[in-house]
CSV table of C-alpha atoms and ligand atoms in Angstrom, one decimal:
chain,number,residue,atom,x,y,z
A,28,MET,CA,-16.8,-0.3,-24.5
A,29,ALA,CA,-13.0,-0.4,-25.0
A,30,SER,CA,-11.8,0.5,-28.5
A,31,SER,CA,-10.8,-2.3,-30.9
A,32,GLY,CA,-7.1,-1.9,-30.4
A,33,ASP,CA,-6.4,-1.2,-34.1
A,34,ASN,CA,-4.3,1.9,-34.2
A,35,ARG,CA,-5.4,3.0,-37.7
A,36,GLY,CA,-7.9,5.8,-37.6
A,37,MET,CA,-7.3,6.7,-34.0
A,38,LYS,CA,-8.0,10.3,-32.9
A,39,VAL,CA,-5.0,12.5,-32.6
A,40,ILE,CA,-3.9,15.2,-30.1
A,41,ARG,CA,-1.3,17.6,-31.3
A,42,LEU,CA,1.1,19.2,-28.7
A,43,LYS,CA,2.4,22.7,-28.7
A,44,GLU,CA,5.9,23.3,-29.8
A,45,GLY,CA,8.5,22.3,-27.2
A,46,LYS,CA,5.9,20.3,-25.2
A,47,GLU,CA,7.1,16.9,-26.6
A,48,ARG,CA,10.1,16.9,-24.3
A,49,SER,CA,8.6,15.4,-21.2
A,50,LEU,CA,7.2,12.5,-23.1
A,51,GLN,CA,10.5,12.0,-24.8
A,52,ARG,CA,12.0,11.7,-21.3
A,53,ARG,CA,9.4,8.9,-20.7
A,54,HIS,CA,7.3,11.0,-18.4
A,55,PRO,CA,3.7,9.7,-19.0
A,56,TRP,CA,1.6,12.8,-18.2
A,57,ILE,CA,0.3,15.2,-20.9
A,58,PHE,CA,-1.1,18.4,-19.3
A,59,ASP,CA,-4.1,20.3,-20.7
A,60,SER,CA,-1.8,23.3,-21.2
A,61,ALA,CA,0.5,21.3,-23.5
A,62,ILE,CA,-2.1,20.5,-26.1
A,63,ALA,CA,-2.6,22.6,-29.2
A,64,LYS,CA,-5.6,20.7,-30.6
A,65,GLY,CA,-7.4,17.4,-30.7
A,66,GLY,CA,-9.2,15.2,-28.2
A,67,GLY,CA,-11.2,12.2,-27.7
A,68,ASP,CA,-13.8,10.5,-25.4
A,69,ALA,CA,-13.2,9.7,-21.8
A,70,GLY,CA,-10.5,7.0,-21.7
A,71,GLU,CA,-10.3,6.7,-25.5
A,72,THR,CA,-6.8,5.8,-26.9
A,73,VAL,CA,-5.5,8.8,-28.8
A,74,ARG,CA,-2.3,9.2,-30.9
A,75,VAL,CA,-0.2,12.0,-29.4
A,76,GLU,CA,1.9,14.0,-31.9
A,77,SER,CA,4.5,16.7,-31.6
A,78,HIS,CA,3.7,20.1,-33.1
A,79,ASP,CA,5.2,18.9,-36.4
A,80,GLY,CA,3.2,15.7,-36.6
A,81,GLN,CA,5.8,13.2,-35.3
A,82,PHE,CA,4.4,10.3,-33.3
A,83,LEU,CA,5.1,10.6,-29.5
A,84,ALA,CA,2.8,8.2,-27.7
A,85,TRP,CA,-0.5,6.3,-27.5
A,86,ALA,CA,-2.3,7.7,-24.6
A,87,ALA,CA,-5.7,7.6,-22.7
A,88,PHE,CA,-7.6,10.8,-23.0
A,89,SER,CA,-9.1,12.3,-19.8
A,90,PRO,CA,-11.4,15.2,-20.9
A,91,ALA,CA,-12.2,16.3,-17.3
A,92,SER,CA,-8.6,16.3,-15.9
A,93,LYS,CA,-5.8,18.8,-15.9
A,94,ILE,CA,-3.7,15.7,-16.7
A,95,ARG,CA,-5.5,15.5,-20.0
A,96,ALA,CA,-3.9,12.3,-21.3
A,97,ARG,CA,-1.7,9.6,-19.8
A,98,ALA,CA,0.7,7.6,-22.0
A,99,TRP,CA,0.2,3.9,-22.3
A,100,SER,CA,3.1,3.4,-24.8
A,101,LEU,CA,5.8,5.4,-26.5
A,102,ARG,CA,6.1,2.8,-29.3
A,103,ALA,CA,4.3,3.6,-32.6
A,104,GLU,CA,3.8,0.0,-33.4
A,105,GLN,CA,2.2,-0.9,-30.0
A,106,ARG,CA,-1.5,-1.7,-30.1
A,107,ILE,CA,-3.4,-0.8,-27.0
A,108,ASP,CA,-5.6,-3.8,-26.6
A,109,ALA,CA,-6.3,-6.7,-24.3
A,110,ALA,CA,-2.9,-8.3,-25.0
A,111,PHE,CA,-1.1,-5.0,-24.1
A,112,PHE,CA,-2.8,-5.0,-20.7
A,113,ALA,CA,-2.1,-8.7,-20.0
A,114,ASP,CA,1.6,-8.2,-21.0
A,115,THR,CA,2.1,-5.1,-19.0
A,116,ILE,CA,0.4,-6.7,-15.9
A,117,ARG,CA,2.5,-9.8,-16.4
A,118,ARG,CA,5.7,-7.7,-16.4
A,119,ALA,CA,4.7,-5.9,-13.2
A,120,VAL,CA,3.9,-9.1,-11.4
A,121,ALA,CA,7.1,-10.8,-12.7
A,122,ALA,CA,9.2,-7.8,-11.4
A,123,ARG,CA,7.8,-8.4,-7.9
A,124,ALA,CA,9.1,-12.0,-7.9
A,125,ARG,CA,12.6,-10.5,-8.0
A,126,PHE,CA,12.1,-8.2,-5.0
A,127,PRO,CA,12.6,-9.6,-1.5
A,128,ILE,CA,9.1,-9.5,-0.1
A,129,ALA,CA,8.4,-11.6,3.0
A,130,SER,CA,4.6,-11.5,2.8
A,131,ASP,CA,1.6,-13.0,1.1
A,132,SER,CA,0.4,-9.4,0.5
A,133,LEU,CA,2.0,-6.9,-1.8
A,134,ARG,CA,1.4,-4.2,-4.4
A,135,LEU,CA,1.4,-5.9,-7.9
A,136,VAL,CA,0.7,-2.8,-10.0
A,137,HIS,CA,1.8,0.6,-8.9
A,138,GLY,CA,0.3,2.9,-11.5
A,139,GLU,CA,2.8,4.9,-13.6
A,140,ALA,CA,5.8,3.1,-12.2
A,141,ASP,CA,4.5,-0.1,-13.9
A,142,GLY,CA,3.4,1.6,-17.1
A,143,LEU,CA,-0.3,1.6,-16.2
A,144,PRO,CA,-1.1,5.2,-15.1
A,145,GLY,CA,-4.0,5.3,-12.7
A,146,LEU,CA,-4.1,1.6,-11.8
A,147,ILE,CA,-3.3,0.3,-8.4
A,148,VAL,CA,-3.6,-3.4,-7.6
A,149,ASP,CA,-2.7,-5.0,-4.2
A,150,ARG,CA,-2.8,-8.6,-3.4
A,151,TYR,CA,-4.0,-9.6,0.1
A,152,GLY,CA,-3.5,-13.3,0.5
A,153,ASP,CA,-6.0,-15.0,-1.8
A,154,LEU,CA,-7.7,-11.8,-3.0
A,155,LEU,CA,-6.9,-8.8,-5.1
A,156,SER,CA,-8.0,-5.2,-4.4
A,157,ALA,CA,-7.8,-2.6,-7.1
A,158,GLN,CA,-8.2,1.1,-7.7
A,159,PHE,CA,-9.1,2.5,-11.2
A,160,LEU,CA,-8.1,6.1,-10.8
A,161,SER,CA,-8.0,7.5,-14.4
A,162,ALA,CA,-10.4,7.7,-17.3
A,163,GLY,CA,-8.2,5.3,-19.2
A,164,THR,CA,-8.2,2.5,-16.6
A,165,GLU,CA,-12.0,3.1,-16.1
A,166,ARG,CA,-12.6,2.5,-19.8
A,167,TRP,CA,-10.5,-0.7,-19.9
A,168,LYS,CA,-11.7,-2.0,-16.5
A,169,ASP,CA,-13.2,-5.3,-17.8
A,170,VAL,CA,-10.2,-6.1,-19.9
A,171,ILE,CA,-7.9,-5.3,-17.0
A,172,ALA,CA,-10.0,-7.3,-14.5
A,173,ASP,CA,-9.8,-10.4,-16.8
A,174,ALA,CA,-6.0,-9.9,-17.2
A,175,LEU,CA,-5.5,-9.6,-13.5
A,176,VAL,CA,-7.3,-12.9,-12.8
A,177,GLU,CA,-5.5,-14.7,-15.6
A,178,VAL,CA,-2.0,-13.4,-14.8
A,179,THR,CA,-2.2,-13.9,-11.0
A,180,GLY,CA,-4.4,-17.0,-10.9
A,181,ILE,CA,-6.3,-15.2,-8.1
A,182,ALA,CA,-10.1,-15.5,-8.6
A,183,HIS,CA,-11.3,-12.8,-6.2
A,184,LEU,CA,-11.0,-9.2,-7.3
A,185,TYR,CA,-12.5,-6.4,-5.3
A,186,GLU,CA,-12.7,-2.8,-6.6
A,187,ARG,CA,-11.9,0.1,-4.2
A,188,SER,CA,-12.3,3.0,-6.6
A,189,ASP,CA,-13.4,5.4,-3.9
A,190,SER,CA,-10.3,7.5,-3.7
A,191,GLY,CA,-10.9,11.3,-3.9
A,192,VAL,CA,-8.5,11.6,-6.9
A,193,ARG,CA,-11.2,10.0,-9.1
A,194,GLY,CA,-13.2,13.2,-8.8
A,195,LEU,CA,-10.4,15.0,-10.6
A,196,GLU,CA,-11.0,12.7,-13.6
A,197,GLY,CA,-14.8,13.3,-13.4
A,198,LEU,CA,-15.4,9.7,-12.2
A,199,PRO,CA,-17.7,8.8,-9.4
A,200,PRO,CA,-16.6,6.5,-6.5
A,201,VAL,CA,-17.2,2.8,-7.2
A,202,THR,CA,-16.7,-0.2,-4.9
A,203,GLY,CA,-17.6,-3.9,-5.0
A,204,TRP,CA,-16.6,-7.2,-6.3
A,205,LEU,CA,-15.4,-7.2,-9.9
A,206,ARG,CA,-14.6,-10.9,-10.1
A,207,GLY,CA,-15.2,-13.9,-7.9
A,208,GLY,CA,-17.5,-12.4,-5.3
A,209,GLU,CA,-18.5,-15.8,-3.8
A,210,ARG,CA,-15.5,-16.0,-1.5
A,211,ALA,CA,-15.5,-17.8,1.9
A,212,GLY,CA,-14.9,-15.0,4.4
A,213,GLY,CA,-16.3,-12.3,2.1
A,214,THR,CA,-14.1,-9.2,2.1
A,215,ALA,CA,-12.2,-10.1,5.3
A,216,VAL,CA,-8.7,-11.5,5.1
A,217,THR,CA,-5.8,-12.4,7.4
A,218,ILE,CA,-2.4,-11.6,5.9
A,219,HIS,CA,1.1,-12.9,6.9
A,220,GLU,CA,3.7,-10.2,6.9
A,221,HIS,CA,7.2,-11.4,8.1
A,222,GLU,CA,6.3,-13.2,11.3
A,223,LEU,CA,3.2,-11.1,12.0
A,224,LYS,CA,-0.5,-11.9,11.3
A,225,LEU,CA,-2.6,-8.9,10.4
A,226,THR,CA,-6.3,-8.8,9.6
A,227,LEU,CA,-8.1,-6.4,7.3
A,228,ASP,CA,-11.3,-6.0,5.3
A,229,VAL,CA,-10.8,-4.8,1.7
A,230,ALA,CA,-14.3,-3.3,1.7
A,231,GLU,CA,-13.6,-1.1,4.7
A,232,GLY,CA,-9.8,-0.7,5.2
A,233,HIS,CA,-8.0,2.4,4.2
A,234,LYS,CA,-6.8,2.7,0.6
A,235,THR,CA,-7.2,-0.8,-0.9
A,236,GLY,CA,-7.5,-2.3,2.6
A,237,TYR,CA,-4.2,-1.7,4.4
A,238,TYR,CA,-0.8,0.1,4.5
A,239,ILE,CA,1.4,-2.5,3.0
A,240,ASP,CA,3.8,0.3,1.9
A,241,GLN,CA,5.0,0.3,5.5
A,242,ARG,CA,5.9,-3.4,5.6
A,243,ASP,CA,9.7,-3.0,5.5
A,244,ASN,CA,9.6,-0.2,8.0
A,245,ARG,CA,7.5,-2.3,10.4
A,246,ARG,CA,10.1,-5.1,10.1
A,247,LEU,CA,12.9,-2.6,10.7
A,248,PHE,CA,11.1,-1.3,13.7
A,249,THR,CA,11.0,-4.8,15.3
A,250,GLU,CA,14.7,-5.0,14.7
A,251,VAL,CA,15.7,-1.6,16.2
A,252,VAL,CA,13.3,-2.0,19.2
A,253,ARG,CA,15.2,-5.3,19.9
A,254,GLN,CA,18.6,-3.8,19.1
A,255,PHE,CA,18.2,-0.7,21.3
A,256,GLY,CA,16.3,-2.5,24.0
A,257,CYS,CA,13.3,-0.2,23.8
A,258,ARG,CA,10.6,-1.1,26.4
A,259,SER,CA,8.1,1.8,26.1
A,260,VAL,CA,6.8,2.6,22.7
A,261,LEU,CA,4.3,5.2,21.5
A,262,ASN,CA,2.7,4.5,18.1
A,263,CYS,CA,1.0,7.7,16.9
A,264,TYR,CA,-1.6,7.4,14.1
A,265,SER,CA,-1.5,3.7,14.8
A,266,TYR,CA,-4.4,2.7,12.6
A,267,THR,CA,-4.8,-1.1,13.2
A,268,GLY,CA,-1.6,-1.3,15.2
A,269,GLY,CA,0.9,-2.6,12.7
A,270,PHE,CA,3.9,-0.8,14.3
A,271,SER,CA,2.5,-1.8,17.7
A,272,VAL,CA,2.7,-5.5,17.1
A,273,ALA,CA,6.0,-5.0,15.4
A,274,ALA,CA,7.2,-3.3,18.7
A,275,LEU,CA,5.9,-6.2,20.8
A,276,ALA,CA,7.7,-8.6,18.5
A,277,GLY,CA,10.9,-6.7,19.3
A,278,GLY,CA,10.4,-7.1,23.0
A,279,ALA,CA,8.7,-3.9,24.0
A,280,THR,CA,6.5,-4.3,27.1
A,281,GLU,CA,4.7,-1.0,27.3
A,282,VAL,CA,3.1,-0.1,23.9
A,283,VAL,CA,0.6,2.7,23.4
A,284,SER,CA,-1.4,3.0,20.2
A,285,VAL,CA,-3.0,6.4,19.6
A,286,ASP,CA,-5.6,6.9,16.9
A,287,SER,CA,-8.9,8.8,16.5
A,288,SER,CA,-10.6,5.8,14.9
A,289,ALA,CA,-12.2,3.4,17.5
A,290,PRO,CA,-12.7,0.5,15.0
A,291,ALA,CA,-9.0,0.8,14.0
A,292,LEU,CA,-8.0,0.6,17.7
A,293,ALA,CA,-10.3,-2.4,18.3
A,294,ARG,CA,-8.5,-4.2,15.5
A,295,ALA,CA,-5.1,-3.1,17.0
A,296,SER,CA,-6.0,-4.7,20.3
A,297,ALA,CA,-7.2,-7.8,18.5
A,298,HIS,CA,-3.9,-7.9,16.6
A,299,VAL,CA,-2.0,-8.0,19.9
A,300,GLU,CA,-3.9,-11.2,20.9
A,301,LEU,CA,-3.9,-12.7,17.5
A,302,ASN,CA,0.0,-12.6,17.5
A,303,GLY,CA,0.2,-14.1,20.9
A,304,PHE,CA,1.4,-11.1,22.8
A,305,ASP,CA,0.3,-10.1,26.4
A,306,PRO,CA,-2.6,-7.7,26.2
A,307,ALA,CA,-1.3,-6.1,29.4
A,308,HIS,CA,1.7,-4.8,27.3
A,309,HIS,CA,-0.6,-2.8,25.0
A,310,GLN,CA,-2.9,0.2,25.5
A,311,ALA,CA,-5.2,1.6,22.9
A,312,LEU,CA,-6.0,5.3,23.2
A,313,ASP,CA,-8.8,6.9,21.2
A,314,ALA,CA,-7.5,10.4,21.0
A,315,ASP,CA,-6.3,13.2,18.8
A,316,VAL,CA,-2.5,12.7,18.5
A,317,ASN,CA,-1.6,16.3,19.0
A,318,ALA,CA,-3.7,16.7,22.2
A,319,GLN,CA,-2.4,13.3,23.5
A,320,LEU,CA,1.2,14.2,22.9
A,321,ARG,CA,0.7,17.5,24.9
A,322,ALA,CA,-1.1,15.5,27.7
A,323,PHE,CA,1.9,13.1,27.9
A,324,ILE,CA,4.3,16.0,28.1
A,325,LYS,CA,2.3,17.5,31.0
A,326,GLU,CA,2.4,14.1,32.8
A,327,GLY,CA,6.1,14.0,32.3
A,328,ARG,CA,5.9,10.7,30.4
A,329,THR,CA,8.7,9.6,28.1
A,330,PHE,CA,9.1,6.8,25.6
A,331,ASP,CA,12.0,4.8,24.3
A,332,ALA,CA,10.7,4.8,20.8
A,333,ILE,CA,8.0,6.8,19.0
A,334,ILE,CA,6.3,6.3,15.7
A,335,LEU,CA,4.7,9.3,13.9
A,336,ASP,CA,2.9,8.1,10.8
A,337,PRO,CA,0.2,10.7,10.2
A,338,PRO,CA,-2.3,10.8,7.3
A,339,LYS,CA,-1.5,12.8,4.2
A,340,PHE,CA,-1.4,16.4,5.4
A,341,ALA,CA,-0.4,17.7,1.9
A,342,PRO,CA,-2.0,15.9,-1.1
A,343,THR,CA,-0.3,18.4,-3.4
A,344,ALA,CA,2.4,21.0,-3.3
A,345,ALA,CA,-0.3,23.7,-2.9
A,346,HIS,CA,-0.9,22.4,0.7
A,347,ALA,CA,2.7,22.2,1.6
A,348,GLU,CA,2.9,25.2,3.8
A,349,ARG,CA,0.1,24.4,6.1
A,350,ALA,CA,1.2,20.8,6.1
A,351,ALA,CA,4.7,21.8,7.1
A,352,ARG,CA,3.4,23.5,10.2
A,353,ALA,CA,1.4,20.4,11.2
A,354,TYR,CA,4.3,18.1,10.6
A,355,LYS,CA,6.6,20.4,12.6
A,356,ASP,CA,4.2,20.6,15.5
A,357,ILE,CA,3.8,16.8,16.0
A,358,ASN,CA,7.5,16.2,15.5
A,359,ARG,CA,8.5,18.9,18.1
A,360,LEU,CA,6.1,17.2,20.6
A,361,GLY,CA,7.4,13.8,19.7
A,362,PHE,CA,11.1,14.9,20.2
A,363,LYS,CA,10.1,16.2,23.7
A,364,LEU,CA,8.7,12.8,24.7
A,365,LEU,CA,11.8,10.8,23.8
A,366,SER,CA,13.8,9.2,26.5
A,367,PRO,CA,17.5,9.8,26.5
A,368,GLY,CA,18.9,7.7,23.6
A,369,GLY,CA,15.3,7.2,22.3
A,370,LEU,CA,14.3,6.4,18.7
A,371,LEU,CA,12.0,8.5,16.5
A,372,LEU,CA,10.6,7.0,13.3
A,373,THR,CA,8.8,9.9,11.6
A,374,PHE,CA,6.9,9.7,8.3
A,375,SER,CA,5.2,11.8,5.7
A,376,CYS,CA,3.1,10.2,3.0
A,377,SER,CA,2.3,13.6,1.4
A,378,GLY,CA,3.2,13.8,-2.3
A,379,GLY,CA,3.3,17.6,-1.8
A,380,VAL,CA,6.2,17.4,0.7
A,381,GLY,CA,9.4,16.1,-0.8
A,382,ALA,CA,12.1,14.2,1.2
A,383,GLU,CA,14.3,17.3,1.4
A,384,LEU,CA,11.6,19.6,2.7
A,385,PHE,CA,10.5,16.9,5.2
A,386,HIS,CA,14.0,16.6,6.5
A,387,LYS,CA,14.1,20.4,7.0
A,388,ILE,CA,10.8,20.4,8.8
A,389,VAL,CA,11.9,17.6,11.2
A,390,ALA,CA,15.2,19.5,11.7
A,391,GLY,CA,13.3,22.6,12.7
A,392,ALA,CA,11.1,20.6,15.1
A,393,GLY,CA,14.2,19.1,16.7
A,394,MET,CA,15.7,22.6,17.1
A,395,ASP,CA,12.5,23.9,18.7
A,396,ALA,CA,12.4,21.0,21.1
A,397,GLY,CA,16.1,21.4,22.0
A,398,VAL,CA,16.8,17.9,20.8
A,399,ASP,CA,19.6,16.8,18.4
A,400,GLY,CA,19.8,13.3,17.0
A,401,TYR,CA,21.7,10.9,14.7
A,402,LEU,CA,20.0,10.3,11.4
A,403,LEU,CA,20.3,6.6,11.4
A,404,LYS,CA,18.4,5.9,8.2
A,405,ARG,CA,16.2,7.4,5.5
A,406,LEU,CA,13.0,5.4,5.1
A,407,GLU,CA,10.7,4.9,2.1
A,408,ALA,CA,7.9,2.7,0.8
A,409,SER,CA,8.6,-1.1,0.4
A,410,SER,CA,10.1,-2.2,-2.9
A,411,ASP,CA,6.8,-3.4,-4.3
A,412,HIS,CA,5.8,0.4,-4.4
A,413,PRO,CA,8.6,1.3,-6.7
A,414,THR,CA,9.5,4.8,-8.0
A,415,THR,CA,10.9,4.9,-11.6
A,416,ILE,CA,13.6,7.3,-12.7
A,417,ALA,CA,11.3,8.9,-15.3
A,418,PHE,CA,8.5,9.5,-12.8
A,419,PRO,CA,9.8,11.0,-9.5
A,420,GLU,CA,6.2,12.1,-8.6
A,421,GLY,CA,5.6,8.5,-7.7
A,422,GLU,CA,7.7,8.9,-4.6
A,423,TYR,CA,5.3,9.7,-1.8
A,424,LEU,CA,6.3,8.0,1.4
A,425,LYS,CA,9.4,9.3,3.1
A,426,GLY,CA,10.6,8.9,6.7
A,427,LEU,CA,13.6,9.4,9.0
A,428,MET,CA,14.9,7.2,11.7
A,429,ILE,CA,16.5,9.4,14.4
A,430,LEU,CA,18.3,8.4,17.5
A,431,LYS,CA,18.3,11.1,20.2
A,432,ARG,CA,21.8,12.2,21.1
B,511,LIG,N1,0.9,3.6,10.8
B,511,LIG,C1,-0.3,3.0,10.3
B,511,LIG,C2,-1.0,3.8,9.2
B,511,LIG,C3,-1.4,5.2,9.7
B,511,LIG,S1,-2.7,5.9,8.7
B,511,LIG,C4,0.0,1.6,9.7
B,511,LIG,O1,1.2,1.2,9.7
B,511,LIG,O2,-0.9,0.8,9.4
B,511,LIG,C5,-3.2,7.3,9.6
B,511,LIG,C6,-4.1,7.1,10.8
B,511,LIG,O3,-4.2,8.4,11.4
B,511,LIG,C7,-5.5,6.7,10.5
B,511,LIG,O4,-5.7,5.5,11.2
B,511,LIG,C8,-6.4,7.8,11.1
B,511,LIG,O5,-7.5,7.2,11.8
B,511,LIG,C9,-5.5,8.4,12.0
B,511,LIG,N2,-5.7,9.8,12.3
B,511,LIG,C10,-6.0,10.9,11.5
B,511,LIG,N3,-6.0,12.0,12.1
B,511,LIG,C11,-5.8,11.8,13.4
B,511,LIG,C12,-5.7,12.6,14.6
B,511,LIG,N4,-5.8,13.9,14.5
B,511,LIG,N5,-5.4,12.0,15.8
B,511,LIG,C13,-5.3,10.6,15.8
B,511,LIG,N6,-5.4,9.8,14.8
B,511,LIG,C14,-5.6,10.4,13.6
């Protein structure tokens, strides 16, 4: 059970000399290697002190993780209790009301950026889907679940704590209803994003159910497809075809979705019809993207616009080198398939590949393909997935919109 919230008599962890600096800069992670002594149980709130005993933070202890504790608060007088979670969630939700979000589906809590390390909460229409990814959020799960229902007024809360990162915390995967399981429609939901309707299932969809982080980029894609008069569009790693219906909405008449997941492609085709577009304008190809790009090059096909939105090739910086080769390969092939004046929207959602490195990789791919382009725009996740200045690690999705010269 969660601790009482009374700060007296809390366990203490003492940092090594000099290791207080990152917390003082509001960075919430305390690494195993920074700790001189002390500890606690999984998820227990501990008092973090500098080497000379000064208060630094209240933090959740994670005995199994290299990130050994995550700060909840840097204020000595703050109690970590149910009111703390309700207030912090309320602030995160209130911030979203100030962002321009044309959708009934959005990220309400984005972990560290919202002061709740390890907690992800997405709203999809009339339900919430959450991930508890740290020992601290796991320990406070019941309290957090109650606060989410109270603050949002949404009764249905599904848990999707099946992300691999839970393993690093020594936590097993958990999924299922946390609150309000008796919902008409079960775990299936139709969301309304800009003028598009998209369906998903929070029990089966990727991440918490869908890629709402690409919402603004899908909208932008509709606009540029219209603006540049793109007719043929290749959507690589299409998943359920979000960018494909966005292209059709912009007037494209020959859209190809490529993915290696048959169920995702079936949903992509259903999305074409659900949004009232001509099914003859869309083709779903169950294939490996790399192989399919090579096949299109052999056939001499070209496309007016291409999306490359692959899965995370580099979860951490340790995988960056191999990932760089994979990104370069698909981007080189993509460049070769662009019509004259064609548009490439290319993404990386790898935390281990920063924006600058990604730009370099794409530049190298263009070089190898013999293609130069105007960099029209740098792309990022939608505003409900914010990055804070103190926590740059939160920035994961980056992309480039390039117009072939
Ligand atoms: N652009 C999508 C999200 C893409 S997620 C959106 O806006 O919703 C990445 C997708 O890549 C997943 O659907 C996965 O099935 C697919 N995928 C992963 N490896 C692949 C491969 N080698 N070839 C084709 N598809 C692949």
